[in-house]
């Protein structure tokens, strides 16, 4: 039997009120802030470049074609003026209220922190952190974005974003913290992610709680496990659920 949208929203609000909630999100969380995703019809992977975007954002390409990497990176992956949307703000409020214990994100835009979330686990790093590959000195996003061609350190080393590229491993400490948060949650919200990027999406297998809520425009591998499934815009879903007392 198909359940109407408002009934699902009311049940979602009930789950949130019980607390011990963890959010696991991807690129779809930030599209409403004007940041394009990768795999949708209008995503970066469907645009035309001299090289496939998946190749450009790989460790090998960064090492062998650093200048071309940075042309793409500065043009297509940096959005310093983007603002948190309704989803980011709702998650921050839920954490403030003691209902949400962690945000686990595949995004690199830092919008969860800008919305006020404190316990944010960034599986793929952040564009806001950049380090010299030689001496490890830190540099700002603005420094990288405004640098001519390849950003360089005072010591002469190349400055690299603290972003996990293809062929690179996730930070083990961040992964273990994510495993702890997911395995200890009673409700897991999966939002704005197609769940096709591994190893990040494999973290869902550690969930031992009672309720999975999926909010995504397109089907995911978690749909058959979901107690609630929303295909509406994630910002709208969170706006509506936060209105429920």
PDB file of C-alpha atoms in Angstrom:
ATOM      1  CA  UNK A   1       0.000   0.000   0.000  1.00  0.00           C
ATOM      2  CA  UNK A   2       1.369   3.372  -1.002  1.00  0.00           C
ATOM      3  CA  UNK A   3       1.746   5.785   1.911  1.00  0.00           C
ATOM      4  CA  UNK A   4       1.103   9.471   1.237  1.00  0.00           C
ATOM      5  CA  UNK A   5       3.862  12.021   1.631  1.00  0.00           C
ATOM      6  CA  UNK A   6       2.498  13.772   4.717  1.00  0.00           C
ATOM      7  CA  UNK A   7       2.134  10.487   6.604  1.00  0.00           C
ATOM      8  CA  UNK A   8       5.750   9.655   5.827  1.00  0.00           C
ATOM      9  CA  UNK A   9       6.866  13.100   6.991  1.00  0.00           C
ATOM     10  CA  UNK A  10       5.034  12.679  10.293  1.00  0.00           C
ATOM     11  CA  UNK A  11       6.604   9.271  10.864  1.00  0.00           C
ATOM     12  CA  UNK A  12      10.019  10.659   9.936  1.00  0.00           C
ATOM     13  CA  UNK A  13       9.542  13.392  12.567  1.00  0.00           C
ATOM     14  CA  UNK A  14       8.717  10.709  15.126  1.00  0.00           C
ATOM     15  CA  UNK A  15      11.930   8.846  14.349  1.00  0.00           C
ATOM     16  CA  UNK A  16      13.939  12.052  14.685  1.00  0.00           C
ATOM     17  CA  UNK A  17      12.338  12.824  18.044  1.00  0.00           C
ATOM     18  CA  UNK A  18      13.661   9.523  19.398  1.00  0.00           C
ATOM     19  CA  UNK A  19      17.241  10.668  18.815  1.00  0.00           C
ATOM     20  CA  UNK A  20      20.388   8.609  18.189  1.00  0.00           C
ATOM     21  CA  UNK A  21      20.277   9.543  14.497  1.00  0.00           C
ATOM     22  CA  UNK A  22      23.191   9.540  12.044  1.00  0.00           C
ATOM     23  CA  UNK A  23      23.142  11.154   8.610  1.00  0.00           C
ATOM     24  CA  UNK A  24      25.117   9.714   5.692  1.00  0.00           C
ATOM     25  CA  UNK A  25      25.107  12.027   2.684  1.00  0.00           C
ATOM     26  CA  UNK A  26      26.521  12.702  -0.750  1.00  0.00           C
ATOM     27  CA  UNK A  27      26.574  15.215  -3.573  1.00  0.00           C
ATOM     28  CA  UNK A  28      22.787  15.529  -3.757  1.00  0.00           C
ATOM     29  CA  UNK A  29      22.842  17.313  -0.410  1.00  0.00           C
ATOM     30  CA  UNK A  30      24.668  20.271  -1.946  1.00  0.00           C
ATOM     31  CA  UNK A  31      23.066  20.544  -5.376  1.00  0.00           C
ATOM     32  CA  UNK A  32      20.416  22.858  -3.902  1.00  0.00           C
ATOM     33  CA  UNK A  33      23.294  25.139  -2.902  1.00  0.00           C
ATOM     34  CA  UNK A  34      24.356  25.394  -6.542  1.00  0.00           C
ATOM     35  CA  UNK A  35      27.132  22.805  -6.420  1.00  0.00           C
ATOM     36  CA  UNK A  36      26.813  20.273  -9.265  1.00  0.00           C
ATOM     37  CA  UNK A  37      26.994  16.581  -8.558  1.00  0.00           C
ATOM     38  CA  UNK A  38      28.892  14.111 -10.692  1.00  0.00           C
ATOM     39  CA  UNK A  39      26.524  11.436 -11.944  1.00  0.00           C
ATOM     40  CA  UNK A  40      23.143  13.047 -12.622  1.00  0.00           C
ATOM     41  CA  UNK A  41      21.995  14.084 -16.095  1.00  0.00           C
ATOM     42  CA  UNK A  42      23.532  17.511 -15.570  1.00  0.00           C
ATOM     43  CA  UNK A  43      26.486  16.287 -13.534  1.00  0.00           C
ATOM     44  CA  UNK A  44      30.171  16.778 -14.238  1.00  0.00           C
ATOM     45  CA  UNK A  45      30.591  13.270 -15.621  1.00  0.00           C
ATOM     46  CA  UNK A  46      28.162  14.098 -18.434  1.00  0.00           C
ATOM     47  CA  UNK A  47      30.072  17.181 -19.584  1.00  0.00           C
ATOM     48  CA  UNK A  48      32.700  17.098 -22.293  1.00  0.00           C
ATOM     49  CA  UNK A  49      36.374  17.553 -21.435  1.00  0.00           C
ATOM     50  CA  UNK A  50      39.665  16.642 -23.047  1.00  0.00           C
ATOM     51  CA  UNK A  51      39.881  13.898 -20.419  1.00  0.00           C
ATOM     52  CA  UNK A  52      37.073  12.108 -18.542  1.00  0.00           C
ATOM     53  CA  UNK A  53      36.455  13.879 -15.205  1.00  0.00           C
ATOM     54  CA  UNK A  54      36.980  10.618 -13.306  1.00  0.00           C
ATOM     55  CA  UNK A  55      40.457  10.458 -14.816  1.00  0.00           C
ATOM     56  CA  UNK A  56      41.207  14.099 -14.052  1.00  0.00           C
ATOM     57  CA  UNK A  57      40.423  13.680 -10.334  1.00  0.00           C
ATOM     58  CA  UNK A  58      42.710  10.671  -9.960  1.00  0.00           C
ATOM     59  CA  UNK A  59      46.045  10.515  -8.175  1.00  0.00           C
ATOM     60  CA  UNK A  60      47.840   9.475 -11.354  1.00  0.00           C
ATOM     61  CA  UNK A  61      46.460  12.414 -13.335  1.00  0.00           C
ATOM     62  CA  UNK A  62      47.286  14.855 -10.532  1.00  0.00           C
ATOM     63  CA  UNK A  63      50.850  13.561 -10.471  1.00  0.00           C
ATOM     64  CA  UNK A  64      51.401  13.496 -14.241  1.00  0.00           C
ATOM     65  CA  UNK A  65      49.199  16.387 -15.409  1.00  0.00           C
ATOM     66  CA  UNK A  66      49.148  18.727 -12.417  1.00  0.00           C
ATOM     67  CA  UNK A  67      48.459  21.883 -14.421  1.00  0.00           C
ATOM     68  CA  UNK A  68      45.485  20.311 -16.240  1.00  0.00           C
ATOM     69  CA  UNK A  69      44.195  18.948 -12.935  1.00  0.00           C
ATOM     70  CA  UNK A  70      44.188  22.414 -11.417  1.00  0.00           C
ATOM     71  CA  UNK A  71      42.449  23.991 -14.405  1.00  0.00           C
ATOM     72  CA  UNK A  72      39.576  21.550 -13.930  1.00  0.00           C
ATOM     73  CA  UNK A  73      39.661  21.694 -10.130  1.00  0.00           C
ATOM     74  CA  UNK A  74      39.542  25.495  -9.918  1.00  0.00           C
ATOM     75  CA  UNK A  75      36.841  25.760 -12.584  1.00  0.00           C
ATOM     76  CA  UNK A  76      34.536  22.916 -11.555  1.00  0.00           C
ATOM     77  CA  UNK A  77      35.132  21.919  -7.949  1.00  0.00           C
ATOM     78  CA  UNK A  78      35.534  25.122  -5.962  1.00  0.00           C
ATOM     79  CA  UNK A  79      32.424  26.997  -4.831  1.00  0.00           C
ATOM     80  CA  UNK A  80      33.554  29.242  -1.947  1.00  0.00           C
ATOM     81  CA  UNK A  81      30.453  31.450  -2.199  1.00  0.00           C
ATOM     82  CA  UNK A  82      27.960  28.576  -1.887  1.00  0.00           C
ATOM     83  CA  UNK A  83      25.657  28.782   1.133  1.00  0.00           C
ATOM     84  CA  UNK A  84      24.144  26.018   3.273  1.00  0.00           C
ATOM     85  CA  UNK A  85      20.650  25.000   2.217  1.00  0.00           C
ATOM     86  CA  UNK A  86      17.635  23.723   4.156  1.00  0.00           C
ATOM     87  CA  UNK A  87      19.108  20.246   4.564  1.00  0.00           C
ATOM     88  CA  UNK A  88      22.413  21.493   6.000  1.00  0.00           C
ATOM     89  CA  UNK A  89      20.595  23.830   8.379  1.00  0.00           C
ATOM     90  CA  UNK A  90      18.126  21.180   9.556  1.00  0.00           C
ATOM     91  CA  UNK A  91      20.916  18.720  10.331  1.00  0.00           C
ATOM     92  CA  UNK A  92      22.765  21.360  12.346  1.00  0.00           C
ATOM     93  CA  UNK A  93      19.616  22.111  14.322  1.00  0.00           C
ATOM     94  CA  UNK A  94      18.965  18.417  14.984  1.00  0.00           C
ATOM     95  CA  UNK A  95      22.496  18.065  16.323  1.00  0.00           C
ATOM     96  CA  UNK A  96      22.027  21.141  18.512  1.00  0.00           C
ATOM     97  CA  UNK A  97      18.840  19.564  19.888  1.00  0.00           C
ATOM     98  CA  UNK A  98      20.733  16.382  20.769  1.00  0.00           C
ATOM     99  CA  UNK A  99      18.881  14.196  18.266  1.00  0.00           C
ATOM    100  CA  UNK A 100      21.572  13.813  15.607  1.00  0.00           C
ATOM    101  CA  UNK A 101      24.934  12.413  16.696  1.00  0.00           C
ATOM    102  CA  UNK A 102      26.954  12.759  13.487  1.00  0.00           C
ATOM    103  CA  UNK A 103      27.000  13.816   9.855  1.00  0.00           C
ATOM    104  CA  UNK A 104      29.040  11.518   7.634  1.00  0.00           C
ATOM    105  CA  UNK A 105      29.591  13.141   4.263  1.00  0.00           C
ATOM    106  CA  UNK A 106      31.193  12.292   0.963  1.00  0.00           C
ATOM    107  CA  UNK A 107      31.163  15.990   0.080  1.00  0.00           C
ATOM    108  CA  UNK A 108      34.226  18.219   0.147  1.00  0.00           C
ATOM    109  CA  UNK A 109      32.497  21.626   0.248  1.00  0.00           C
ATOM    110  CA  UNK A 110      32.414  22.256   4.013  1.00  0.00           C
ATOM    111  CA  UNK A 111      28.777  23.372   3.955  1.00  0.00           C
ATOM    112  CA  UNK A 112      27.752  21.222   6.923  1.00  0.00           C
ATOM    113  CA  UNK A 113      30.238  23.053   9.140  1.00  0.00           C
ATOM    114  CA  UNK A 114      29.174  26.422   7.752  1.00  0.00           C
ATOM    115  CA  UNK A 115      25.588  25.547   8.714  1.00  0.00           C
ATOM    116  CA  UNK A 116      26.711  24.869  12.279  1.00  0.00           C
ATOM    117  CA  UNK A 117      27.188  21.104  12.419  1.00  0.00           C
ATOM    118  CA  UNK A 118      29.998  20.151  14.791  1.00  0.00           C
ATOM    119  CA  UNK A 119      30.529  16.398  14.450  1.00  0.00           C
ATOM    120  CA  UNK A 120      31.134  16.146  10.700  1.00  0.00           C
ATOM    121  CA  UNK A 121      33.137  13.236   9.320  1.00  0.00           C
ATOM    122  CA  UNK A 122      34.462  14.121   5.873  1.00  0.00           C
ATOM    123  CA  UNK A 123      35.228  10.846   4.128  1.00  0.00           C
ATOM    124  CA  UNK A 124      36.692  12.518   1.057  1.00  0.00           C
ATOM    125  CA  UNK A 125      38.373  15.498   2.705  1.00  0.00           C
ATOM    126  CA  UNK A 126      37.732  19.190   2.159  1.00  0.00           C
ATOM    127  CA  UNK A 127      38.614  21.875  -0.383  1.00  0.00           C
ATOM    128  CA  UNK A 128      39.071  24.276   2.534  1.00  0.00           C
ATOM    129  CA  UNK A 129      42.247  22.470   3.649  1.00  0.00           C
ATOM    130  CA  UNK A 130      45.350  22.469   1.459  1.00  0.00           C
ATOM    131  CA  UNK A 131      48.875  21.380   2.304  1.00  0.00           C
ATOM    132  CA  UNK A 132      52.339  21.556   0.775  1.00  0.00           C
ATOM    133  CA  UNK A 133      53.343  18.084  -0.343  1.00  0.00           C
ATOM    134  CA  UNK A 134      56.941  18.802   0.756  1.00  0.00           C
ATOM    135  CA  UNK A 135      56.806  20.653   4.077  1.00  0.00           C
ATOM    136  CA  UNK A 136      53.096  20.181   5.000  1.00  0.00           C
ATOM    137  CA  UNK A 137      52.444  23.923   5.444  1.00  0.00           C
ATOM    138  CA  UNK A 138      48.747  24.715   5.245  1.00  0.00           C
ATOM    139  CA  UNK A 139      47.128  27.035   2.706  1.00  0.00           C
ATOM    140  CA  UNK A 140      43.655  28.486   2.264  1.00  0.00           C
ATOM    141  CA  UNK A 141      41.134  27.786  -0.467  1.00  0.00           C
ATOM    142  CA  UNK A 142      41.572  31.350  -1.716  1.00  0.00           C
ATOM    143  CA  UNK A 143      45.304  30.837  -2.056  1.00  0.00           C
ATOM    144  CA  UNK A 144      44.761  27.784  -4.237  1.00  0.00           C
ATOM    145  CA  UNK A 145      41.980  29.332  -6.297  1.00  0.00           C
ATOM    146  CA  UNK A 146      43.899  32.554  -6.974  1.00  0.00           C
ATOM    147  CA  UNK A 147      47.258  30.939  -7.664  1.00  0.00           C
ATOM    148  CA  UNK A 148      48.586  31.151 -11.190  1.00  0.00           C
ATOM    149  CA  UNK A 149      48.546  27.665 -12.695  1.00  0.00           C
ATOM    150  CA  UNK A 150      49.766  25.198 -10.025  1.00  0.00           C
ATOM    151  CA  UNK A 151      49.763  26.600  -6.461  1.00  0.00           C
ATOM    152  CA  UNK A 152      53.193  26.404  -4.885  1.00  0.00           C
ATOM    153  CA  UNK A 153      54.456  26.655  -1.335  1.00  0.00           C
ATOM    154  CA  UNK A 154      57.073  29.115  -0.101  1.00  0.00           C
ATOM    155  CA  UNK A 155      59.458  26.160   0.023  1.00  0.00           C
ATOM    156  CA  UNK A 156      58.857  25.389  -3.664  1.00  0.00           C
ATOM    157  CA  UNK A 157      56.676  22.343  -3.091  1.00  0.00           C
ATOM    158  CA  UNK A 158      53.313  21.790  -4.777  1.00  0.00           C
ATOM    159  CA  UNK A 159      50.232  22.602  -2.706  1.00  0.00           C
ATOM    160  CA  UNK A 160      47.666  19.774  -2.849  1.00  0.00           C
ATOM    161  CA  UNK A 161      44.049  19.919  -1.691  1.00  0.00           C
ATOM    162  CA  UNK A 162      43.216  17.746   1.302  1.00  0.00           C
ATOM    163  CA  UNK A 163      40.810  15.871  -0.953  1.00  0.00           C
ATOM    164  CA  UNK A 164      40.795  12.122  -1.523  1.00  0.00           C
ATOM    165  CA  UNK A 165      41.362  11.524  -5.231  1.00  0.00           C
ATOM    166  CA  UNK A 166      40.625   8.320  -7.087  1.00  0.00           C
ATOM    167  CA  UNK A 167      43.362   5.743  -6.367  1.00  0.00           C
ATOM    168  CA  UNK A 168      43.946   7.280  -2.921  1.00  0.00           C
ATOM    169  CA  UNK A 169      42.875   5.690   0.352  1.00  0.00           C
ATOM    170  CA  UNK A 170      40.373   7.185   2.752  1.00  0.00           C
ATOM    171  CA  UNK A 171      41.721   8.399   6.087  1.00  0.00           C
ATOM    172  CA  UNK A 172      41.559   5.355   8.347  1.00  0.00           C
ATOM    173  CA  UNK A 173      40.832   7.417  11.444  1.00  0.00           C
ATOM    174  CA  UNK A 174      37.832   9.090   9.806  1.00  0.00           C
ATOM    175  CA  UNK A 175      36.574   5.738   8.520  1.00  0.00           C
ATOM    176  CA  UNK A 176      36.764   4.124  11.953  1.00  0.00           C
ATOM    177  CA  UNK A 177      34.894   7.023  13.541  1.00  0.00           C
ATOM    178  CA  UNK A 178      32.218   6.695  10.828  1.00  0.00           C
ATOM    179  CA  UNK A 179      31.927   2.961  11.521  1.00  0.00           C
ATOM    180  CA  UNK A 180      31.463   3.674  15.234  1.00  0.00           C
ATOM    181  CA  UNK A 181      28.775   6.287  14.570  1.00  0.00           C
ATOM    182  CA  UNK A 182      26.843   4.138  12.094  1.00  0.00           C
ATOM    183  CA  UNK A 183      27.030   0.963  14.156  1.00  0.00           C
ATOM    184  CA  UNK A 184      25.788   2.817  17.245  1.00  0.00           C
ATOM    185  CA  UNK A 185      22.876   4.639  15.596  1.00  0.00           C
ATOM    186  CA  UNK A 186      19.242   3.671  15.954  1.00  0.00           C
ATOM    187  CA  UNK A 187      18.157   5.611  12.848  1.00  0.00           C
ATOM    188  CA  UNK A 188      20.323   6.088   9.766  1.00  0.00           C
ATOM    189  CA  UNK A 189      19.370   8.705   7.194  1.00  0.00           C
ATOM    190  CA  UNK A 190      20.875   8.167   3.750  1.00  0.00           C
ATOM    191  CA  UNK A 191      20.496  11.367   1.748  1.00  0.00           C
ATOM    192  CA  UNK A 192      21.589  12.758  -1.600  1.00  0.00           C
ATOM    193  CA  UNK A 193      23.795   9.850  -2.564  1.00  0.00           C
ATOM    194  CA  UNK A 194      23.554   7.180  -5.248  1.00  0.00           C
ATOM    195  CA  UNK A 195      25.624   4.811  -3.074  1.00  0.00           C
ATOM    196  CA  UNK A 196      27.868   3.780  -5.956  1.00  0.00           C
ATOM    197  CA  UNK A 197      31.144   5.253  -4.661  1.00  0.00           C
ATOM    198  CA  UNK A 198      33.169   2.726  -2.717  1.00  0.00           C
ATOM    199  CA  UNK A 199      34.546   2.258  -0.157  1.00  0.00           C
ATOM    200  CA  UNK A 200      32.435   5.048   1.389  1.00  0.00           C
ATOM    201  CA  UNK A 201      29.059   3.500   0.545  1.00  0.00           C
ATOM    202  CA  UNK A 202      30.185   0.183   2.013  1.00  0.00           C
ATOM    203  CA  UNK A 203      29.990   1.739   5.465  1.00  0.00           C
ATOM    204  CA  UNK A 204      26.229   1.144   5.514  1.00  0.00           C
ATOM    205  CA  UNK A 205      26.809  -2.546   6.158  1.00  0.00           C
ATOM    206  CA  UNK A 206      27.840  -1.646   9.717  1.00  0.00           C
ATOM    207  CA  UNK A 207      24.388  -0.326  10.586  1.00  0.00           C
ATOM    208  CA  UNK A 208      22.741  -2.444  13.289  1.00  0.00           C
ATOM    209  CA  UNK A 209      19.911  -0.113  14.264  1.00  0.00           C
ATOM    210  CA  UNK A 210      16.190  -0.237  13.617  1.00  0.00           C
ATOM    211  CA  UNK A 211      15.339   2.400  11.012  1.00  0.00           C
ATOM    212  CA  UNK A 212      16.780   3.437   7.646  1.00  0.00           C
ATOM    213  CA  UNK A 213      15.425   6.509   5.890  1.00  0.00           C
ATOM    214  CA  UNK A 214      16.498   7.102   2.270  1.00  0.00           C
ATOM    215  CA  UNK A 215      16.074  10.532   0.641  1.00  0.00           C
ATOM    216  CA  UNK A 216      17.275  10.520  -2.949  1.00  0.00           C
ATOM    217  CA  UNK A 217      15.867  11.458  -6.336  1.00  0.00           C
ATOM    218  CA  UNK A 218      17.057   8.246  -7.979  1.00  0.00           C
ATOM    219  CA  UNK A 219      17.101   4.601  -6.784  1.00  0.00           C
ATOM    220  CA  UNK A 220      19.856   3.434  -4.440  1.00  0.00           C
ATOM    221  CA  UNK A 221      21.089   0.074  -3.219  1.00  0.00           C
ATOM    222  CA  UNK A 222      19.618   0.855   0.215  1.00  0.00           C
ATOM    223  CA  UNK A 223      16.044   1.291  -1.001  1.00  0.00           C
ATOM    224  CA  UNK A 224      15.005  -2.281  -0.216  1.00  0.00           C
ATOM    225  CA  UNK A 225      16.203  -1.855   3.380  1.00  0.00           C
ATOM    226  CA  UNK A 226      14.548   1.522   3.889  1.00  0.00           C
ATOM    227  CA  UNK A 227      11.613   1.918   6.226  1.00  0.00           C
ATOM    228  CA  UNK A 228      10.950   5.295   4.648  1.00  0.00           C
ATOM    229  CA  UNK A 229      11.808   6.243   1.077  1.00  0.00           C
ATOM    230  CA  UNK A 230      11.575   9.815  -0.218  1.00  0.00           C
ATOM    231  CA  UNK A 231      12.248  10.759  -3.836  1.00  0.00           C
ATOM    232  CA  UNK A 232      11.475  14.450  -3.319  1.00  0.00           C
ATOM    233  CA  UNK A 233      14.164  17.142  -3.061  1.00  0.00           C
ATOM    234  CA  UNK A 234      16.109  16.640   0.138  1.00  0.00           C
ATOM    235  CA  UNK A 235      15.823  20.277   1.164  1.00  0.00           C
ATOM    236  CA  UNK A 236      12.043  20.125   0.870  1.00  0.00           C
ATOM    237  CA  UNK A 237      11.837  16.928   2.916  1.00  0.00           C
ATOM    238  CA  UNK A 238      13.842  18.464   5.740  1.00  0.00           C
ATOM    239  CA  UNK A 239      11.908  21.726   5.599  1.00  0.00           C
ATOM    240  CA  UNK A 240       8.665  19.788   5.973  1.00  0.00           C
ATOM    241  CA  UNK A 241       9.818  17.459   8.724  1.00  0.00           C
ATOM    242  CA  UNK A 242      11.234  20.312  10.791  1.00  0.00           C
ATOM    243  CA  UNK A 243       7.780  21.942  10.822  1.00  0.00           C
ATOM    244  CA  UNK A 244       6.337  18.987  12.758  1.00  0.00           C
ATOM    245  CA  UNK A 245       6.236  19.610  16.513  1.00  0.00           C
TER     246      UNK A 245
END
